[in-house]
């Protein structure tokens, strides 16, 4: 066996290493060739930030981009601002392999693209173009379908969960995306999240003349906020609860008759999240009892699940990234920090996938004005395209090495089984502690 033709570990297939290398080079060339168009696409998304489920301009930009490059595009795919663009290589005798790249393109209220979702879209578009270009230049070992899935509403709502329910992931083998951060990391722990809106209904009254006639909904909101602060000391260190007051009353001389808060509850597993949810619900109800208000808890329609890591995919991504000059963080504080939550977590319970984080040339932190600036900077481009190359090269490894795919599937099954055993029996408990279903006004 020559150095360029290695037998795969299980001895079932041979990997044509020189072809794989040639394809990886082609990925880089195609992405470099398209860099101007990719930058323009990401700039156009960045300049007109849109909130969850309202990403109409981004949807139009992305679907037009793929239509003009002869991809088969399904606009408004199950959701107004979702889309699916696909390309399939020539048929072959072996079964088709379906890889998908996920785009996000929603922004944050008041801050614009402070989480760099314009760059997430760019990474996936670039990776898909690069991969297609590489596969068009050779005869791949099997028929390949590449899908770019436009997934709206990551910051609020969970478009991927809607798309899972619509069956969008059912025929996919491996899914890829990457998220802007401060470091390159193949995996950072994204934890489960439950969003809840808390509404207090009291009774208005003149605050000086006859306050005793009123029922103070602002007092309930403040007590709820403080109850949660007190709970925090007894929470697991890996749990997070944070909230804002969205309505706090209208005028000092009117006893507030209505207040509204929004909280995010987070924990590393759905099992812990159910426990946290019960404790937080008790805090919200206690505030209502103390003030005589009525309380309504409205859960958002989708909880996000924790992201299941896939060590085989992560390792392949790291190897490709290193070849491209990435310096993956070894800082334990970063690797073990809780990086938030994502609806990609739910996707990892459906299909094996990878959600690496990437440096964008700035120390700025996500969800700040500084990060918005960094996500729109020229400097971010180099890192964004490098990430796209590494993702596409990892997809090539999956395509050319059947043992790798088998190992990815094995990792996924093990992780999923472990999680599902841990989570068994929580479904009803979690439902009971949130009155979302009975919340007519949400
Ligand atoms: N780790 C991914 C970062 C993206 C992000 O910030 N997502 C939001 C999602 C909130 C959904 N309620 C987050 O706050 O973690």
XYZ file of C-alpha atoms in Angstrom, residues 32-304:
273
model
C -10.803 32.003 -1.820
C -12.214 32.560 -5.300
C -15.662 33.365 -3.836
C -14.306 35.433 -0.934
C -15.458 38.791 -2.331
C -19.028 37.580 -2.880
C -19.101 35.864 0.506
C -17.930 38.991 2.265
C -20.556 41.059 0.456
C -23.274 38.579 1.458
C -22.284 38.672 5.104
C -21.985 42.482 5.042
C -25.471 42.824 3.571
C -26.890 40.651 6.344
C -24.882 42.541 8.979
C -25.994 45.968 7.757
C -29.708 45.173 8.018
C -30.082 43.204 11.274
C -33.422 41.442 11.690
C -34.975 39.784 14.717
C -36.031 36.154 15.091
C -38.598 34.926 12.545
C -38.434 38.310 10.775
C -35.244 37.747 8.774
C -36.921 38.508 5.440
C -34.045 40.444 3.873
C -31.478 37.811 4.922
C -33.729 35.069 3.577
C -33.967 36.899 0.263
C -30.201 37.511 0.093
C -29.339 33.894 0.833
C -31.925 32.263 -1.426
C -30.970 34.606 -4.305
C -27.302 33.794 -3.738
C -27.929 30.058 -4.113
C -30.425 30.371 -6.974
C -27.889 32.371 -8.971
C -25.368 29.529 -8.510
C -27.668 26.781 -9.764
C -28.561 25.251 -6.420
C -32.056 23.842 -6.040
C -33.671 26.274 -3.630
C -36.809 25.925 -1.530
C -37.597 29.383 -0.184
C -39.899 29.764 2.852
C -39.147 26.163 3.778
C -41.749 25.303 6.479
C -41.183 28.759 7.998
C -41.415 32.160 6.344
C -37.726 32.893 6.766
C -36.260 29.382 6.535
C -34.879 27.938 3.316
C -33.255 24.854 1.922
C -30.689 24.916 -0.894
C -29.358 21.651 -2.215
C -27.005 20.119 -4.695
C -26.522 16.439 -5.458
C -23.601 14.791 -7.187
C -23.946 12.183 -9.943
C -25.752 8.990 -8.899
C -23.579 6.040 -7.922
C -24.112 2.450 -6.789
C -23.402 3.155 -3.129
C -26.114 4.734 -0.996
C -26.249 8.512 -0.947
C -24.601 10.448 1.888
C -26.320 13.648 2.957
C -24.335 16.395 4.661
C -25.859 19.692 5.729
C -24.559 23.120 6.689
C -26.805 25.242 8.866
C -27.096 29.010 8.539
C -28.339 31.366 11.229
C -29.013 35.020 10.456
C -31.083 36.582 13.232
C -29.838 39.511 15.301
C -30.372 40.924 18.779
C -32.763 43.749 19.695
C -30.898 47.035 20.030
C -27.483 45.521 19.335
C -27.634 44.224 15.758
C -25.362 41.296 14.910
C -23.774 41.161 18.350
C -23.583 37.363 18.162
C -22.154 37.355 14.637
C -24.902 35.302 13.000
C -24.041 37.020 9.706
C -20.736 35.137 9.977
C -22.498 31.858 10.808
C -24.418 32.230 7.555
C -21.224 33.070 5.690
C -19.342 30.069 7.110
C -22.017 27.620 6.029
C -22.494 29.158 2.594
C -18.725 29.177 2.020
C -18.295 25.600 3.247
C -21.093 24.385 0.972
C -19.636 26.170 -2.068
C -16.179 24.814 -1.289
C -17.427 21.270 -0.802
C -19.495 21.317 -3.974
C -16.546 22.724 -5.951
C -14.297 19.961 -4.630
C -16.766 17.180 -5.378
C -17.432 18.497 -8.874
C -13.739 18.180 -9.644
C -13.592 14.412 -8.885
C -15.717 11.275 -8.785
C -16.682 11.051 -5.121
C -16.778 7.519 -3.656
C -20.580 7.718 -3.356
C -23.418 10.029 -4.269
C -23.341 13.118 -2.095
C -26.147 15.487 -1.269
C -25.171 18.855 0.168
C -27.908 20.861 1.842
C -27.673 24.352 3.200
C -30.481 24.811 5.680
C -31.455 28.350 6.580
C -32.568 28.171 10.211
C -34.179 31.346 11.557
C -34.695 32.467 15.128
C -31.823 31.087 17.193
C -31.754 34.071 19.548
C -35.419 33.748 20.342
C -37.890 31.000 19.580
C -35.843 28.165 18.104
C -36.323 27.857 14.346
C -34.341 24.613 14.303
C -36.862 23.042 16.655
C -39.692 24.055 14.303
C -37.723 22.516 11.449
C -37.066 19.307 13.393
C -40.815 19.015 13.979
C -41.407 19.519 10.244
C -39.017 16.633 9.478
C -36.300 18.783 7.907
C -33.451 16.762 9.439
C -34.858 13.301 8.845
C -32.742 12.339 5.837
C -29.481 13.992 6.935
C -26.361 12.056 7.944
C -24.139 14.749 9.463
C -24.782 18.449 10.115
C -22.246 21.237 10.437
C -22.208 24.844 11.578
C -19.816 27.119 13.466
C -20.345 29.993 15.883
C -18.250 33.144 16.362
C -16.586 33.500 19.766
C -13.238 34.622 21.229
C -11.333 31.377 20.610
C -11.146 28.436 18.291
C -12.679 25.408 20.007
C -14.189 22.293 18.466
C -16.673 22.058 21.332
C -17.809 24.323 24.150
C -20.578 23.269 26.500
C -23.886 24.752 25.384
C -26.502 24.029 27.985
C -30.268 23.503 28.004
C -32.506 26.548 28.374
C -36.125 27.185 29.236
C -37.558 30.668 28.573
C -40.463 31.814 30.697
C -42.531 34.996 30.759
C -44.037 35.779 34.151
C -47.128 37.980 34.280
C -48.578 39.483 37.456
C -52.106 40.828 37.516
C -52.986 43.191 40.371
C -55.406 46.113 40.748
C -54.830 49.791 39.998
C -55.592 52.480 42.542
C -54.471 56.029 43.397
C -51.105 55.422 45.066
C -51.483 58.314 47.576
C -55.223 58.691 48.063
C -56.338 55.048 48.561
C -53.386 52.691 48.065
C -55.106 50.075 50.257
C -57.588 49.564 47.418
C -54.793 48.478 45.066
C -52.984 45.180 44.491
C -49.421 45.957 43.558
C -48.141 43.930 40.588
C -44.782 45.718 40.686
C -44.234 44.475 44.251
C -44.877 40.973 42.944
C -42.327 41.481 40.149
C -39.699 42.791 42.577
C -40.325 39.932 45.001
C -40.067 37.432 42.152
C -36.757 38.941 41.064
C -35.479 38.849 44.654
C -36.768 35.308 45.275
C -34.719 34.175 42.276
C -31.673 36.041 43.611
C -32.050 34.190 46.912
C -32.482 30.863 45.106
C -29.214 31.487 43.264
C -27.123 30.766 46.356
C -28.557 27.262 46.550
C -28.291 26.510 42.846
C -25.767 24.156 41.291
C -22.759 26.184 40.060
C -23.586 25.129 36.500
C -27.133 26.476 36.615
C -28.043 29.974 35.429
C -31.140 32.108 35.909
C -31.340 35.642 34.571
C -34.220 37.913 33.836
C -35.488 41.364 32.931
C -38.570 43.360 33.832
C -40.384 44.039 30.576
C -43.324 45.972 32.051
C -42.979 47.600 35.431
C -46.059 49.783 35.630
C -46.932 53.095 34.013
C -46.931 55.971 36.507
C -45.810 56.406 40.120
C -49.228 57.573 41.243
C -50.994 54.506 39.883
C -50.537 51.242 41.781
C -49.270 48.991 38.955
C -51.987 46.573 37.961
C -49.838 44.604 35.517
C -46.165 43.662 35.325
C -44.236 41.268 33.163
C -40.821 39.674 33.503
C -38.880 37.372 31.226
C -36.432 34.825 32.593
C -34.076 32.304 31.029
C -33.431 29.200 33.132
C -30.392 27.144 32.147
C -28.812 23.870 33.219
C -26.380 21.405 31.648
C -29.024 18.708 31.202
C -32.744 18.574 30.682
C -33.010 16.635 33.924
C -31.435 19.472 35.912
C -33.445 21.993 33.947
C -36.696 20.352 35.072
C -35.550 20.623 38.683
C -34.559 24.263 38.266
C -37.857 24.987 36.571
C -39.760 23.676 39.591
C -37.719 25.820 41.988
C -38.116 28.956 39.864
C -41.856 28.394 39.526
C -42.107 28.299 43.320
C -40.305 31.679 43.473
C -42.760 33.203 40.990
C -45.838 31.796 42.733
C -44.626 32.880 46.170
C -44.417 36.491 44.960
C -48.033 36.295 43.819
C -49.191 34.849 47.136
C -47.370 37.525 49.126
C -48.925 40.379 47.170
C -52.348 38.985 46.365
C -51.667 39.138 42.633
C -52.587 36.531 40.091
C -49.638 35.009 38.259
C -49.405 33.489 34.828
C -46.304 31.622 33.608
C -45.948 31.460 29.842
C -43.256 29.133 28.569
C -41.809 29.735 25.149
C -42.818 27.055 22.712
C -39.420 25.322 22.590
C -36.839 24.459 25.217
C -33.313 24.222 23.822
